[in-house]
mmCIF file of C-alpha atoms in Angstrom:
data_model
loop_
_atom_site.group_PDB
_atom_site.id
_atom_site.type_symbol
_atom_site.label_atom_id
_atom_site.label_comp_id
_atom_site.label_asym_id
_atom_site.label_seq_id
_atom_site.Cartn_x
_atom_site.Cartn_y
_atom_site.Cartn_z
ATOM 1 C CA MET A 1 -15.388 -17.839 23.038
ATOM 2 C CA GLU A 2 -12.688 -16.998 21.761
ATOM 3 C CA ALA A 3 -13.073 -16.137 18.013
ATOM 4 C CA SER A 4 -9.718 -16.897 15.314
ATOM 5 C CA HIS A 5 -10.276 -15.228 11.763
ATOM 6 C CA LYS A 6 -7.676 -16.985 8.995
ATOM 7 C CA ALA A 7 -4.634 -14.731 7.712
ATOM 8 C CA LEU A 8 -1.822 -14.920 6.056
ATOM 9 C CA GLY A 9 0.978 -16.404 8.065
ATOM 10 C CA GLY A 10 -1.049 -18.478 10.344
ATOM 11 C CA THR A 11 -4.335 -17.611 12.822
ATOM 12 C CA TRP A 12 -5.522 -14.071 13.963
ATOM 13 C CA GLN A 13 -6.994 -14.660 17.877
ATOM 14 C CA ALA A 14 -10.128 -12.182 19.116
ATOM 15 C CA LEU A 15 -9.127 -10.150 22.522
ATOM 16 C CA GLY A 16 -12.183 -9.109 23.125
ATOM 17 C CA ARG A 17 -14.330 -5.811 22.521
ATOM 18 C CA SER A 18 -12.447 -2.866 21.680
ATOM 19 C CA PRO A 19 -12.083 0.163 23.998
ATOM 20 C CA SER A 20 -14.748 2.550 23.629
ATOM 21 C CA ASP A 21 -13.078 5.972 23.462
ATOM 22 C CA GLU A 22 -10.215 3.485 21.051
ATOM 23 C CA LEU A 23 -9.453 6.242 17.744
ATOM 24 C CA LEU A 24 -10.023 5.230 14.526
ATOM 25 C CA GLN A 25 -9.757 7.154 11.143
ATOM 26 C CA LEU A 26 -12.278 5.548 9.061
ATOM 27 C CA THR A 27 -12.302 5.863 5.058
ATOM 28 C CA PHE A 28 -15.305 5.973 3.051
ATOM 29 C CA ALA A 29 -14.400 5.092 -0.153
ATOM 30 C CA VAL A 30 -16.894 6.914 -2.450
ATOM 31 C CA LYS A 31 -18.092 5.239 -6.098
ATOM 32 C CA GLN A 32 -17.207 6.988 -9.391
ATOM 33 C CA ARG A 33 -17.480 7.651 -13.101
ATOM 34 C CA GLY A 34 -15.790 7.198 -15.847
ATOM 35 C CA LEU A 35 -14.176 3.799 -15.373
ATOM 36 C CA GLN A 36 -15.112 1.944 -18.832
ATOM 37 C CA GLU A 37 -13.134 5.382 -20.173
ATOM 38 C CA LEU A 38 -9.966 4.976 -17.857
ATOM 39 C CA HIS A 39 -9.650 1.247 -18.605
ATOM 40 C CA ALA A 40 -9.768 2.089 -22.361
ATOM 41 C CA THR A 41 -7.004 4.801 -22.025
ATOM 42 C CA LEU A 42 -5.221 2.516 -19.940
ATOM 43 C CA MET A 43 -5.308 0.441 -22.330
ATOM 44 C CA ARG A 44 -4.011 2.565 -25.970
ATOM 45 C CA VAL A 45 -1.564 4.879 -23.158
ATOM 46 C CA SER A 46 -0.004 0.945 -21.907
ATOM 47 C CA ASP A 47 0.035 -0.867 -25.085
ATOM 48 C CA PRO A 48 3.337 -0.534 -27.477
ATOM 49 C CA VAL A 49 1.455 -1.141 -30.712
ATOM 50 C CA SER A 50 -1.714 1.745 -30.173
ATOM 51 C CA PRO A 51 -0.594 5.361 -32.119
ATOM 52 C CA GLU A 52 -1.352 6.551 -28.899
ATOM 53 C CA TYR A 53 1.146 4.641 -26.833
ATOM 54 C CA GLY A 54 3.364 7.415 -24.150
ATOM 55 C CA MET A 55 0.447 9.674 -24.312
ATOM 56 C CA HIS A 56 -0.514 9.691 -20.462
ATOM 57 C CA LEU A 57 -2.759 11.941 -18.972
ATOM 58 C CA SER A 58 -2.019 14.393 -16.441
ATOM 59 C CA ASN A 59 -3.247 13.904 -12.774
ATOM 60 C CA ASP A 60 -5.767 16.308 -13.092
ATOM 61 C CA GLU A 61 -7.501 14.963 -15.913
ATOM 62 C CA VAL A 62 -7.334 11.726 -14.187
ATOM 63 C CA GLN A 63 -8.936 13.096 -11.227
ATOM 64 C CA ALA A 64 -11.231 15.072 -13.073
ATOM 65 C CA LEU A 65 -12.383 11.494 -15.083
ATOM 66 C CA THR A 66 -13.148 9.789 -12.289
ATOM 67 C CA ALA A 67 -15.129 12.230 -9.816
ATOM 68 C CA PRO A 68 -17.158 10.328 -8.243
ATOM 69 C CA ASP A 69 -21.257 12.662 -8.342
ATOM 70 C CA PRO A 70 -20.795 15.698 -6.206
ATOM 71 C CA LEU A 71 -24.241 14.949 -4.845
ATOM 72 C CA HIS A 72 -22.645 11.665 -3.525
ATOM 73 C CA VAL A 73 -19.631 13.265 -2.110
ATOM 74 C CA GLU A 74 -22.355 15.302 -0.244
ATOM 75 C CA LEU A 75 -24.690 12.748 0.777
ATOM 76 C CA VAL A 76 -21.926 11.432 2.643
ATOM 77 C CA MET A 77 -20.692 14.602 4.296
ATOM 78 C CA ASP A 78 -23.985 14.527 5.469
ATOM 79 C CA PHE A 79 -24.494 10.878 6.951
ATOM 80 C CA LEU A 80 -21.624 11.778 9.069
ATOM 81 C CA ARG A 81 -22.494 15.067 10.324
ATOM 82 C CA GLN A 82 -25.563 14.013 10.991
ATOM 83 C CA HIS A 83 -24.119 11.500 13.217
ATOM 84 C CA GLY A 84 -21.564 14.627 14.813
ATOM 85 C CA VAL A 85 -18.209 13.847 13.100
ATOM 86 C CA GLN A 86 -16.261 16.527 11.175
ATOM 87 C CA ALA A 87 -15.042 14.519 8.072
ATOM 88 C CA GLN A 88 -13.159 15.738 5.363
ATOM 89 C CA ALA A 89 -12.163 14.939 1.546
ATOM 90 C CA VAL A 90 -8.574 13.793 1.089
ATOM 91 C CA THR A 91 -8.458 13.485 -2.545
ATOM 92 C CA PRO A 92 -8.832 16.367 -5.104
ATOM 93 C CA ASN A 93 -11.709 14.939 -6.461
ATOM 94 C CA SER A 94 -13.182 13.468 -3.021
ATOM 95 C CA ASP A 95 -13.336 9.838 -4.020
ATOM 96 C CA PHE A 96 -12.115 9.279 -0.920
ATOM 97 C CA ILE A 97 -13.374 11.377 2.427
ATOM 98 C CA THR A 98 -11.514 10.556 5.895
ATOM 99 C CA ALA A 99 -13.309 10.591 9.712
ATOM 100 C CA LEU A 100 -11.220 10.455 12.844
ATOM 101 C CA VAL A 101 -13.932 9.220 15.385
ATOM 102 C CA SER A 102 -13.924 6.792 18.049
ATOM 103 C CA VAL A 103 -15.102 2.961 18.413
ATOM 104 C CA GLU A 104 -18.651 3.916 19.712
ATOM 105 C CA THR A 105 -18.672 6.435 17.086
ATOM 106 C CA ALA A 106 -17.528 3.920 14.416
ATOM 107 C CA GLU A 107 -20.037 1.956 16.314
ATOM 108 C CA LYS A 108 -23.245 3.526 15.280
ATOM 109 C CA LEU A 109 -21.983 4.910 11.962
ATOM 110 C CA LEU A 110 -21.673 0.886 10.783
ATOM 111 C CA HIS A 111 -24.346 -1.109 12.795
ATOM 112 C CA THR A 112 -21.059 -3.321 13.609
ATOM 113 C CA GLU A 113 -18.658 -3.727 16.846
ATOM 114 C CA TYR A 114 -14.963 -3.580 16.757
ATOM 115 C CA VAL A 115 -12.522 -6.352 17.963
ATOM 116 C CA GLN A 116 -9.138 -6.290 18.934
ATOM 117 C CA HIS A 117 -6.597 -9.420 17.247
ATOM 118 C CA SER A 118 -3.455 -10.295 17.617
ATOM 119 C CA HIS A 119 -1.386 -12.830 16.198
ATOM 120 C CA PRO A 120 1.167 -15.149 17.588
ATOM 121 C CA GLU A 121 3.921 -14.443 14.837
ATOM 122 C CA MET A 122 4.300 -10.830 15.802
ATOM 123 C CA PRO A 123 3.651 -11.039 19.786
ATOM 124 C CA GLU A 124 5.762 -7.216 20.243
ATOM 125 C CA SER A 125 2.257 -5.279 18.020
ATOM 126 C CA PRO A 126 -0.208 -4.030 19.527
ATOM 127 C CA PRO A 127 -3.549 -5.330 19.070
ATOM 128 C CA VAL A 128 -6.026 -4.306 15.442
ATOM 129 C CA SER A 129 -9.030 -3.067 15.994
ATOM 130 C CA ARG A 130 -11.457 -4.567 13.396
ATOM 131 C CA ALA A 131 -15.570 -4.921 12.972
ATOM 132 C CA LEU A 132 -14.650 -8.703 10.767
ATOM 133 C CA GLY A 133 -18.669 -9.248 11.837
ATOM 134 C CA GLY A 134 -19.390 -6.950 8.686
ATOM 135 C CA TYR A 135 -21.242 -4.021 8.568
ATOM 136 C CA SER A 136 -24.037 -1.727 7.211
ATOM 137 C CA LEU A 137 -24.975 1.452 6.094
ATOM 138 C CA PRO A 138 -28.725 3.445 5.069
ATOM 139 C CA ALA A 139 -28.853 2.085 1.814
ATOM 140 C CA GLU A 140 -28.766 5.855 -0.032
ATOM 141 C CA VAL A 141 -24.702 5.313 1.412
ATOM 142 C CA ALA A 142 -24.613 2.099 0.654
ATOM 143 C CA ALA A 143 -25.465 2.507 -2.507
ATOM 144 C CA ILE A 144 -22.701 5.100 -4.012
ATOM 145 C CA VAL A 145 -19.635 3.044 -1.363
ATOM 146 C CA ASP A 146 -17.832 1.039 -2.831
ATOM 147 C CA PHE A 147 -16.118 0.042 0.913
ATOM 148 C CA VAL A 148 -15.456 1.563 4.734
ATOM 149 C CA ALA A 149 -11.720 0.737 6.236
ATOM 150 C CA PRO A 150 -10.739 -0.045 8.153
ATOM 151 C CA THR A 151 -13.420 -2.927 8.802
ATOM 152 C CA VAL A 152 -13.402 -7.110 7.836
ATOM 153 C CA HIS A 153 -9.610 -6.506 6.360
ATOM 154 C CA LEU A 154 -6.579 -7.916 8.469
ATOM 155 C CA PRO A 155 -3.221 -6.556 8.001
ATOM 156 C CA PRO A 156 -0.197 -9.356 6.775
ATOM 157 C CA VAL A 157 1.672 -10.755 8.606
ATOM 158 C CA ARG A 158 5.622 -10.414 8.460
ATOM 159 C CA GLN A 159 7.537 -13.373 9.293
ATOM 160 C CA LEU A 160 10.803 -12.413 10.016
ATOM 161 C CA PRO A 161 13.719 -14.017 7.130
ATOM 162 C CA LYS A 162 16.174 -16.769 8.172
ATOM 163 C CA LYS A 163 19.328 -16.219 8.727
ATOM 164 C CA LEU A 164 21.918 -17.513 6.943
ATOM 165 C CA PRO A 165 25.185 -18.056 7.634
ATOM 166 C CA PHE A 166 27.382 -15.887 6.938
ATOM 167 C CA SER A 167 30.697 -14.423 8.143
ATOM 168 C CA ASN A 168 33.348 -11.200 7.320
ATOM 169 C CA GLN A 169 35.482 -13.946 5.245
ATOM 170 C CA THR A 170 32.702 -14.810 3.052
ATOM 171 C CA ASP A 171 32.858 -13.254 -0.244
ATOM 172 C CA PRO A 172 28.720 -11.956 -0.973
ATOM 173 C CA ASP A 173 29.356 -12.038 -4.227
ATOM 174 C CA ALA A 174 31.463 -14.565 -4.943
ATOM 175 C CA MET A 175 28.896 -16.604 -3.251
ATOM 176 C CA GLY A 176 25.743 -15.850 -5.997
ATOM 177 C CA PHE A 177 23.855 -14.255 -3.514
ATOM 178 C CA ASN A 178 21.543 -10.954 -4.086
ATOM 179 C CA THR A 179 24.171 -7.982 -4.294
ATOM 180 C CA PRO A 180 23.762 -5.248 -6.538
ATOM 181 C CA LYS A 181 26.793 -6.544 -8.420
ATOM 182 C CA ASN A 182 24.699 -9.809 -8.941
ATOM 183 C CA LEU A 183 21.322 -8.384 -9.598
ATOM 184 C CA ARG A 184 22.882 -5.784 -12.302
ATOM 185 C CA LYS A 185 24.741 -9.434 -14.293
ATOM 186 C CA LEU A 186 21.429 -11.575 -13.639
ATOM 187 C CA TYR A 187 19.239 -8.589 -15.418
ATOM 188 C CA ASN A 188 22.115 -6.882 -17.872
ATOM 189 C CA VAL A 189 21.988 -4.155 -16.781
ATOM 190 C CA ALA A 190 26.073 -3.992 -15.924
ATOM 191 C CA SER A 191 27.591 -0.530 -15.300
ATOM 192 C CA ALA A 192 24.235 1.113 -16.592
ATOM 193 C CA GLU A 193 23.067 3.974 -15.066
ATOM 194 C CA GLY A 194 20.246 6.490 -15.436
ATOM 195 C CA VAL A 195 20.677 9.560 -17.116
ATOM 196 C CA ALA A 196 17.212 11.313 -18.042
ATOM 197 C CA ALA A 197 16.447 14.148 -16.778
ATOM 198 C CA GLY A 198 13.782 13.109 -13.889
ATOM 199 C CA ASN A 199 14.092 9.729 -13.751
ATOM 200 C CA LYS A 200 12.829 8.533 -9.996
ATOM 201 C CA GLN A 201 12.006 5.353 -7.917
ATOM 202 C CA ALA A 202 10.364 4.528 -5.164
ATOM 203 C CA VAL A 203 9.789 2.031 -2.397
ATOM 204 C CA THR A 204 6.545 1.472 -0.071
ATOM 205 C CA ALA A 205 6.637 1.037 3.729
ATOM 206 C CA PHE A 206 3.723 -0.222 5.794
ATOM 207 C CA LEU A 207 3.257 -1.790 9.044
ATOM 208 C CA ASP A 208 5.950 -0.064 11.324
ATOM 209 C CA GLN A 209 8.694 -0.747 8.792
ATOM 210 C CA LYS A 210 10.821 2.629 9.264
ATOM 211 C CA PHE A 211 14.172 4.193 6.952
ATOM 212 C CA SER A 212 17.944 4.360 8.199
ATOM 213 C CA SER A 213 19.880 6.257 6.729
ATOM 214 C CA ALA A 214 22.894 4.965 7.937
ATOM 215 C CA SER A 215 22.095 1.382 7.213
ATOM 216 C CA LEU A 216 21.710 2.265 3.736
ATOM 217 C CA LYS A 217 25.169 3.913 4.172
ATOM 218 C CA ALA A 218 26.104 0.421 5.011
ATOM 219 C CA PHE A 219 24.875 -1.360 3.034
ATOM 220 C CA TRP A 220 26.303 0.667 -0.087
ATOM 221 C CA ARG A 221 30.329 0.831 1.911
ATOM 222 C CA MET A 222 29.469 -3.201 1.550
ATOM 223 C CA TYR A 223 28.379 -4.086 -1.670
ATOM 224 C CA CYS A 224 28.568 -1.422 -3.865
ATOM 225 C CA GLY A 225 32.350 -1.118 -4.542
ATOM 226 C CA GLY A 226 32.917 -0.029 -7.664
ATOM 227 C CA ILE A 227 29.928 0.706 -8.740
ATOM 228 C CA HIS A 228 27.607 3.754 -8.299
ATOM 229 C CA CYS A 229 24.521 3.097 -6.290
ATOM 230 C CA GLY A 230 21.392 5.238 -5.727
ATOM 231 C CA LYS A 231 21.672 9.028 -5.858
ATOM 232 C CA GLY A 232 22.390 10.883 -2.772
ATOM 233 C CA ASP A 233 19.605 10.253 0.195
ATOM 234 C CA PRO A 234 16.593 9.283 -1.098
ATOM 235 C CA LYS A 235 13.551 11.399 0.190
ATOM 236 C CA LEU A 236 11.294 10.234 2.555
ATOM 237 C CA VAL A 237 7.721 11.392 1.865
ATOM 238 C CA GLY A 238 4.814 9.892 4.989
ATOM 239 C CA ASP A 239 3.952 9.906 8.109
ATOM 240 C CA GLU A 240 5.895 7.576 9.197
ATOM 241 C CA THR A 241 9.096 7.118 7.590
ATOM 242 C CA THR A 242 11.943 6.587 9.959
ATOM 243 C CA GLY A 243 12.965 5.355 13.238
ATOM 244 C CA ARG A 244 14.436 1.985 13.860
ATOM 245 C CA ALA A 245 15.289 -0.288 10.722
ATOM 246 C CA GLY A 246 13.478 -2.477 9.007
ATOM 247 C CA ILE A 247 14.688 -5.662 7.700
ATOM 248 C CA GLU A 248 12.015 -5.809 5.159
ATOM 249 C CA ALA A 249 11.850 -1.948 4.482
ATOM 250 C CA MET A 250 15.390 -1.308 3.965
ATOM 251 C CA LEU A 251 16.191 -4.988 1.492
ATOM 252 C CA ASP A 252 13.259 -2.711 -0.288
ATOM 253 C CA ILE A 253 15.624 0.204 -0.795
ATOM 254 C CA GLU A 254 18.962 -0.896 -0.451
ATOM 255 C CA THR A 255 17.844 -3.553 -3.520
ATOM 256 C CA ILE A 256 16.137 -0.705 -5.471
ATOM 257 C CA THR A 257 19.367 1.905 -4.961
ATOM 258 C CA GLY A 258 21.826 -0.994 -5.634
ATOM 259 C CA LEU A 259 20.001 -2.220 -9.186
ATOM 260 C CA ALA A 260 19.733 0.988 -10.377
ATOM 261 C CA GLY A 261 22.353 3.904 -10.389
ATOM 262 C CA ASN A 262 22.130 7.547 -10.931
ATOM 263 C CA VAL A 263 18.535 7.347 -9.594
ATOM 264 C CA GLU A 264 17.094 9.776 -7.312
ATOM 265 C CA SER A 265 14.921 7.283 -4.648
ATOM 266 C CA GLU A 266 12.199 8.118 -2.434
ATOM 267 C CA PHE A 267 10.868 5.861 0.957
ATOM 268 C CA TRP A 268 7.170 6.322 1.032
ATOM 269 C CA GLY A 269 6.724 5.306 4.527
ATOM 270 C CA PHE A 270 3.075 5.261 6.477
ATOM 271 C CA SER A 271 1.587 4.539 9.955
ATOM 272 C CA GLY A 272 -1.500 2.525 10.470
ATOM 273 C CA ARG A 273 -2.352 -0.120 12.767
ATOM 274 C CA ALA A 274 -2.791 1.152 16.028
ATOM 275 C CA ALA A 275 -2.708 4.821 17.292
ATOM 276 C CA GLY A 276 -5.679 6.367 15.222
ATOM 277 C CA GLN A 277 -6.392 2.818 13.794
ATOM 278 C CA ASN A 278 -5.903 2.694 10.193
ATOM 279 C CA GLU A 279 -5.156 1.078 6.543
ATOM 280 C CA PRO A 280 -1.407 2.793 5.538
ATOM 281 C CA PHE A 281 -2.060 0.567 2.157
ATOM 282 C CA MET A 282 -4.805 3.707 1.586
ATOM 283 C CA LYS A 283 -2.712 6.163 3.011
ATOM 284 C CA TRP A 284 -0.381 5.423 0.475
ATOM 285 C CA LEU A 285 -3.172 5.582 -2.727
ATOM 286 C CA VAL A 286 -4.230 8.843 -1.021
ATOM 287 C CA GLN A 287 -0.199 10.527 -0.821
ATOM 288 C CA MET A 288 -0.346 9.379 -5.308
ATOM 289 C CA SER A 289 -3.465 11.370 -6.129
ATOM 290 C CA ASN A 290 -2.476 14.290 -4.018
ATOM 291 C CA THR A 291 0.858 14.273 -5.652
ATOM 292 C CA ALA A 292 1.845 16.715 -8.503
ATOM 293 C CA ASP A 293 2.851 14.886 -12.662
ATOM 294 C CA ALA A 294 6.718 16.693 -11.900
ATOM 295 C CA ASP A 295 7.366 15.130 -8.758
ATOM 296 C CA VAL A 296 5.647 12.192 -7.999
ATOM 297 C CA PRO A 297 8.112 8.620 -9.338
ATOM 298 C CA LYS A 298 7.086 6.889 -12.130
ATOM 299 C CA ILE A 299 7.954 3.914 -10.643
ATOM 300 C CA PHE A 300 7.171 1.891 -7.195
ATOM 301 C CA SER A 301 8.020 -1.288 -5.707
ATOM 302 C CA SER A 302 6.785 -2.748 -2.288
ATOM 303 C CA SER A 303 7.398 -5.860 -0.764
ATOM 304 C CA TYR A 304 3.828 -6.371 0.010
ATOM 305 C CA GLY A 305 1.098 -8.730 -0.450
ATOM 306 C CA GLU A 306 -1.842 -11.241 1.107
ATOM 307 C CA ASP A 307 -4.021 -13.557 -0.109
ATOM 308 C CA GLU A 308 -6.297 -12.243 -2.355
ATOM 309 C CA SER A 309 -9.195 -13.568 -0.235
ATOM 310 C CA ALA A 310 -8.454 -10.868 2.916
ATOM 311 C CA TRP A 311 -9.381 -8.032 0.922
ATOM 312 C CA SER A 312 -13.440 -8.000 0.320
ATOM 313 C CA LEU A 313 -14.398 -8.023 -3.527
ATOM 314 C CA GLU A 314 -15.203 -4.842 -3.703
ATOM 315 C CA ALA A 315 -12.452 -3.156 -1.543
ATOM 316 C CA ALA A 316 -10.509 -5.444 -4.470
ATOM 317 C CA GLN A 317 -12.371 -3.728 -7.605
ATOM 318 C CA ARG A 318 -11.699 -0.795 -6.428
ATOM 319 C CA LEU A 319 -8.116 -0.533 -5.804
ATOM 320 C CA ASN A 320 -7.889 -1.967 -8.550
ATOM 321 C CA VAL A 321 -8.733 1.199 -10.023
ATOM 322 C CA GLU A 322 -6.281 3.338 -8.059
ATOM 323 C CA PHE A 323 -3.827 0.905 -9.837
ATOM 324 C CA GLN A 324 -5.161 2.290 -13.461
ATOM 325 C CA LYS A 325 -5.328 5.732 -12.027
ATOM 326 C CA ALA A 326 -1.962 5.505 -11.643
ATOM 327 C CA GLY A 327 -1.022 3.101 -14.847
ATOM 328 C CA VAL A 328 -2.900 6.733 -16.845
ATOM 329 C CA ARG A 329 -0.306 8.704 -15.458
ATOM 330 C CA GLY A 330 2.639 6.567 -16.551
ATOM 331 C CA ILE A 331 3.685 4.973 -12.978
ATOM 332 C CA THR A 332 4.993 1.487 -13.126
ATOM 333 C CA LEU A 333 3.457 -0.475 -9.694
ATOM 334 C CA LEU A 334 5.327 -3.557 -9.421
ATOM 335 C CA PHE A 335 3.996 -5.599 -5.639
ATOM 336 C CA ALA A 336 5.911 -8.730 -3.849
ATOM 337 C CA ALA A 337 4.404 -12.526 -6.091
ATOM 338 C CA GLY A 338 4.953 -14.241 -2.681
ATOM 339 C CA ASP A 339 8.398 -16.379 -1.588
ATOM 340 C CA GLU A 340 5.870 -19.410 -2.237
ATOM 341 C CA GLY A 341 4.362 -19.433 -5.104
ATOM 342 C CA ALA A 342 -0.008 -19.376 -5.078
ATOM 343 C CA ASN A 343 -0.514 -20.754 -0.819
ATOM 344 C CA CYS A 344 -2.707 -22.889 -0.614
ATOM 345 C CA LYS A 345 -6.020 -23.374 1.933
ATOM 346 C CA ALA A 346 -8.570 -26.106 1.982
ATOM 347 C CA GLY A 347 -7.108 -27.713 -0.885
ATOM 348 C CA ALA A 348 -7.095 -24.830 -3.455
ATOM 349 C CA PHE A 349 -4.496 -22.253 -4.391
ATOM 350 C CA ALA A 350 -4.977 -18.759 -2.696
ATOM 351 C CA PRO A 351 -3.477 -16.249 -5.528
ATOM 352 C CA GLU A 352 -1.296 -13.678 -4.087
ATOM 353 C CA TRP A 353 -2.398 -10.004 -3.834
ATOM 354 C CA PRO A 354 -2.083 -7.138 -5.399
ATOM 355 C CA SER A 355 0.470 -9.136 -7.004
ATOM 356 C CA SER A 356 -2.374 -11.359 -8.827
ATOM 357 C CA SER A 357 -4.315 -7.419 -9.879
ATOM 358 C CA PRO A 358 -3.897 -7.554 -13.502
ATOM 359 C CA TYR A 359 -3.144 -3.477 -13.101
#
């Protein structure tokens, strides 16, 4: 019998059990400590009327504040070792642990079944394996883990943008399109450029969205006449950055470099969905935790969003903590609010996420 799971943009279709030898990169989010102090500190350093405004914590301080109980980390590692699984802590304080395992092993670890799913709006994308029926862990492990991924969360569906009537004779600036010049006028930026040493901004890319230097430079030639766009080639960070240019990813890097002149830009791209299936969103958060204060961009812009209900409450709460950990370091996170406002499902509003996160 064919099953379905409602997700942003349409219906995912179950294709059948995932191959037992398919590889999954499981991520165990170990419960953290110091969360009340983290939130209180974030509020103090973020409020302009606070005497501690702008007194951000270092990454080392954040990692120490939120570090899990070492006994809990060892308990998760021991649980995996008992199943013959080699795992590693991938953050400085070991709050995320990953293990590359087969579907067969994952099903034993989590007492679940993985099923491959496809989406009619992404016919060329490989199927994704998820355990939408839920999973379970031994009580002593479940008590110290926020969530395990990939399990019950399906990736958001990207819809191709509609093409507008456009020709070589069209003047996009005069027509009011969102060109760099029009955006600078709209936001009252004018000809202002970045001058602060160490200024850095970044965009994130997930779900097969890749960067093309040639495409970016072509955009600059077409739309940046008389203004300074970007500051040289963006630095590439992550395990999947270059290849066939992604429409969404290129729109992001073109817009941010077009709006902010003389500011170093970075493109953070992450693989995920198939071939060692994982949650690429988690890989971005892990990378941010592993990047030194002197190197991490102070602004991340992400054209990423889906229905809030796509994530479990436990996962959403943990991700809120990860956002707070960035904020208390002085890092600003911007997320897509969605093209249509709040979605509507079964007569009820469905907020967009992560843009609906207060952090």
